Amino acid sequence: MMDWSKLRQQWQAEGVGASQSVPLEEVQRRDRSVRRRVKARDLIETVTAMLVAPAFVAIGWMLAGKGKWAAVGFCAFLVLWAAYVPIRLWQARRAMPSPNHELPMIDYLRQQRLAMIAQAEMLERIWIWYLAPCAVGVVGLSLSVSGPTRGVLIYSAIVLAFCALLGKANHYAARKQFRVHADHLETQIAGMTREETR
C-alpha cells in the first residue's frame, strides 16, 4: 500500500501542492482510479486466459485423436495466444511507476505520463496482439474442423464483427481514458516546469 501521507509531506516540502494546476489529492485520486481499472482489466484477461487455454488443449487433444492436424495447430496457436495476452498486459502494467517519496514529483508525473501513453498505444494496437490472433485462431479452427459451411461462415462473420466492436471500444478507451489522463499530467508538468524556471 502506497504511503501517500509520507509522499504528500515530501512533495509539499518541495513546494508542490496547492500552487499547482491540479492539487496533489487529485493526482492521487486519478492515479488510484487508473491503477484500479488497469488491474481489474488485467485480472479479467488473466482469468479468461486460464479458462480458455485448458479448453483449447482439451479440444486439440480430442481433434488429434481424429487426425485433424490443421485444427490441432489452430488449437495450439490459441493456447499460445491465451498465454501471451496476460504477459503482454503484465509488462505494460509493470511499466507504470510507483509513487516514491524520494523521487521528485515532477519526475514521477513524467514517468506516469509515459506509462499512460504506453497503455494507450497498447490499446490502439489491439488488432495486432489481441484481436487478429484470436480471430485467426477461432475462424481457422472452425474452418479446419467443418470446412466453409454456411454455419461456419456466419459464425466467422460474427467473430469478426465482435472483434471490430472490441477494437473500437479499446480505441475509445485509449483516447478518452489514458490519453486524456496523459494530457492532464502534461498540463501539471508544464505548470511545475514554469514554476521551476521563475
Short mmCIF file of N, CA, C and O in Angstrom, two decimals, residues 33-46 93 96:
data_model
loop_
_atom_site.label_atom_id
_atom_site.label_comp_id
_atom_site.label_asym_id
_atom_site.label_seq_id
_atom_site.Cartn_x
_atom_site.Cartn_y
_atom_site.Cartn_z
N SER A 33 -7.45 5.59 -9.46
CA SER A 33 -8.52 5.21 -10.37
C SER A 33 -7.97 4.47 -11.59
O SER A 33 -8.47 3.41 -11.97
N VAL A 34 -6.92 5.02 -12.19
CA VAL A 34 -6.32 4.38 -13.37
C VAL A 34 -5.74 3.02 -13.00
O VAL A 34 -5.93 2.04 -13.72
N ARG A 35 -5.04 2.95 -11.88
CA ARG A 35 -4.44 1.69 -11.47
C ARG A 35 -5.51 0.62 -11.20
O ARG A 35 -5.32 -0.55 -11.54
N ARG A 36 -6.63 1.03 -10.60
CA ARG A 36 -7.72 0.08 -10.34
C ARG A 36 -8.28 -0.46 -11.64
O ARG A 36 -8.52 -1.67 -11.77
N ARG A 37 -8.51 0.43 -12.62
CA ARG A 37 -9.06 -0.01 -13.91
C ARG A 37 -8.11 -0.96 -14.63
O ARG A 37 -8.53 -1.98 -15.17
N VAL A 38 -6.84 -0.61 -14.63
CA VAL A 38 -5.85 -1.45 -15.31
C VAL A 38 -5.74 -2.81 -14.62
O VAL A 38 -5.71 -3.85 -15.27
N LYS A 39 -5.71 -2.78 -13.28
CA LYS A 39 -5.59 -4.04 -12.53
C LYS A 39 -6.82 -4.93 -12.74
O LYS A 39 -6.69 -6.14 -12.94
N ALA A 40 -8.02 -4.32 -12.75
CA ALA A 40 -9.25 -5.10 -12.97
C ALA A 40 -9.26 -5.70 -14.37
O ALA A 40 -9.60 -6.87 -14.56
N ARG A 41 -8.90 -4.90 -15.37
CA ARG A 41 -8.84 -5.39 -16.75
C ARG A 41 -7.88 -6.56 -16.88
O ARG A 41 -8.19 -7.59 -17.47
N ASP A 42 -6.70 -6.40 -16.29
CA ASP A 42 -5.68 -7.45 -16.39
C ASP A 42 -6.12 -8.71 -15.66
O ASP A 42 -5.84 -9.83 -16.12
N LEU A 43 -6.82 -8.56 -14.53
CA LEU A 43 -7.31 -9.73 -13.80
C LEU A 43 -8.33 -10.49 -14.63
O LEU A 43 -8.28 -11.72 -14.72
N ILE A 44 -9.26 -9.75 -15.24
CA ILE A 44 -10.29 -10.40 -16.08
C ILE A 44 -9.64 -11.14 -17.23
O ILE A 44 -9.98 -12.31 -17.52
N GLU A 45 -8.67 -10.52 -17.89
CA GLU A 45 -7.99 -11.16 -19.02
C GLU A 45 -7.20 -12.38 -18.57
O GLU A 45 -7.14 -13.38 -19.28
N THR A 46 -6.58 -12.31 -17.40
CA THR A 46 -5.80 -13.44 -16.89
C THR A 46 -6.69 -14.62 -16.55
O THR A 46 -6.39 -15.77 -16.91
N ARG A 93 1.58 -3.03 -17.44
CA ARG A 93 1.26 -2.56 -16.08
C ARG A 93 2.52 -2.36 -15.26
O ARG A 93 2.61 -1.43 -14.47
N MET A 96 4.15 1.03 -15.27
CA MET A 96 3.56 2.14 -14.53
C MET A 96 4.38 2.38 -13.27
O MET A 96 4.60 1.45 -12.49
#
